[in-house]
Amino acid sequence: MHIMVRHKRTGAEEWIPLEKAAELLGLPADEIEAALEEFGECECEDHIAIEPD
């Protein structure tokens, strides 16, 4: 699965694999998936994950 990750400060967006997003957000992949299903997004300090592919 790929997800869109946006940098909060710069607005830069990139489609990346879920495993890479987990490293970037500092969260387990299953927590990111659950947040995306329930809320449609998953945030950390510097990034926000949106739009699962």
mmCIF file of C-alpha atoms in Angstrom:
data_model
loop_
_atom_site.group_PDB
_atom_site.id
_atom_site.type_symbol
_atom_site.label_atom_id
_atom_site.label_comp_id
_atom_site.label_asym_id
_atom_site.label_seq_id
_atom_site.Cartn_x
_atom_site.Cartn_y
_atom_site.Cartn_z
ATOM 1 C CA MET A 1 0.000 0.000 0.000
ATOM 2 C CA HIS A 2 1.159 3.532 -0.803
ATOM 3 C CA ILE A 3 -0.033 6.635 0.991
ATOM 4 C CA MET A 4 0.283 10.350 0.351
ATOM 5 C CA VAL A 5 2.491 12.054 2.932
ATOM 6 C CA ARG A 6 2.560 15.838 3.221
ATOM 7 C CA HIS A 7 5.211 17.828 5.062
ATOM 8 C CA LYS A 8 3.325 20.285 7.284
ATOM 9 C CA ARG A 9 5.755 23.190 6.951
ATOM 10 C CA THR A 10 6.637 23.037 3.269
ATOM 11 C CA GLY A 11 3.477 21.443 1.884
ATOM 12 C CA ALA A 12 5.578 19.015 -0.170
ATOM 13 C CA GLU A 13 3.644 15.827 -0.990
ATOM 14 C CA GLU A 14 4.902 12.404 -1.951
ATOM 15 C CA TRP A 15 3.399 8.939 -2.494
ATOM 16 C CA ILE A 16 5.440 6.486 -0.434
ATOM 17 C CA PRO A 17 5.074 2.873 0.739
ATOM 18 C CA LEU A 18 3.318 2.391 4.065
ATOM 19 C CA GLU A 19 6.486 0.974 5.639
ATOM 20 C CA LYS A 20 8.469 4.106 4.730
ATOM 21 C CA ALA A 21 5.634 6.306 6.025
ATOM 22 C CA ALA A 22 5.751 4.394 9.316
ATOM 23 C CA GLU A 23 9.448 5.260 9.666
ATOM 24 C CA LEU A 24 8.813 8.888 8.735
ATOM 25 C CA LEU A 25 5.874 9.342 11.107
ATOM 26 C CA GLY A 26 7.463 7.271 13.878
ATOM 27 C CA LEU A 27 4.381 5.068 14.209
ATOM 28 C CA PRO A 28 3.684 1.382 13.550
ATOM 29 C CA ALA A 29 2.193 0.724 10.112
ATOM 30 C CA ASP A 30 -0.931 -0.879 11.599
ATOM 31 C CA GLU A 31 -1.658 2.270 13.649
ATOM 32 C CA ILE A 32 -1.333 4.420 10.523
ATOM 33 C CA GLU A 33 -3.719 2.131 8.626
ATOM 34 C CA ALA A 34 -6.241 2.209 11.479
ATOM 35 C CA ALA A 35 -6.103 6.025 11.701
ATOM 36 C CA LEU A 36 -6.538 6.364 7.934
ATOM 37 C CA GLU A 37 -9.566 4.066 8.002
ATOM 38 C CA GLU A 38 -11.160 5.780 10.994
ATOM 39 C CA PHE A 39 -10.229 9.448 10.467
ATOM 40 C CA GLY A 40 -8.959 9.664 6.864
ATOM 41 C CA GLU A 41 -5.567 10.960 8.014
ATOM 42 C CA CYS A 42 -2.746 10.335 10.456
ATOM 43 C CA GLU A 43 -0.591 13.149 11.837
ATOM 44 C CA CYS A 44 2.734 13.425 13.582
ATOM 45 C CA GLU A 45 4.797 16.490 14.461
ATOM 46 C CA ASP A 46 6.096 17.268 10.956
ATOM 47 C CA HIS A 47 4.012 15.147 8.557
ATOM 48 C CA ILE A 48 0.465 14.119 7.790
ATOM 49 C CA ALA A 49 -0.486 10.896 5.994
ATOM 50 C CA ILE A 50 -3.577 11.014 3.777
ATOM 51 C CA GLU A 51 -5.226 9.240 0.852
ATOM 52 C CA PRO A 52 -4.299 5.557 0.928
ATOM 53 C CA ASP A 53 -3.807 4.056 -2.532
#
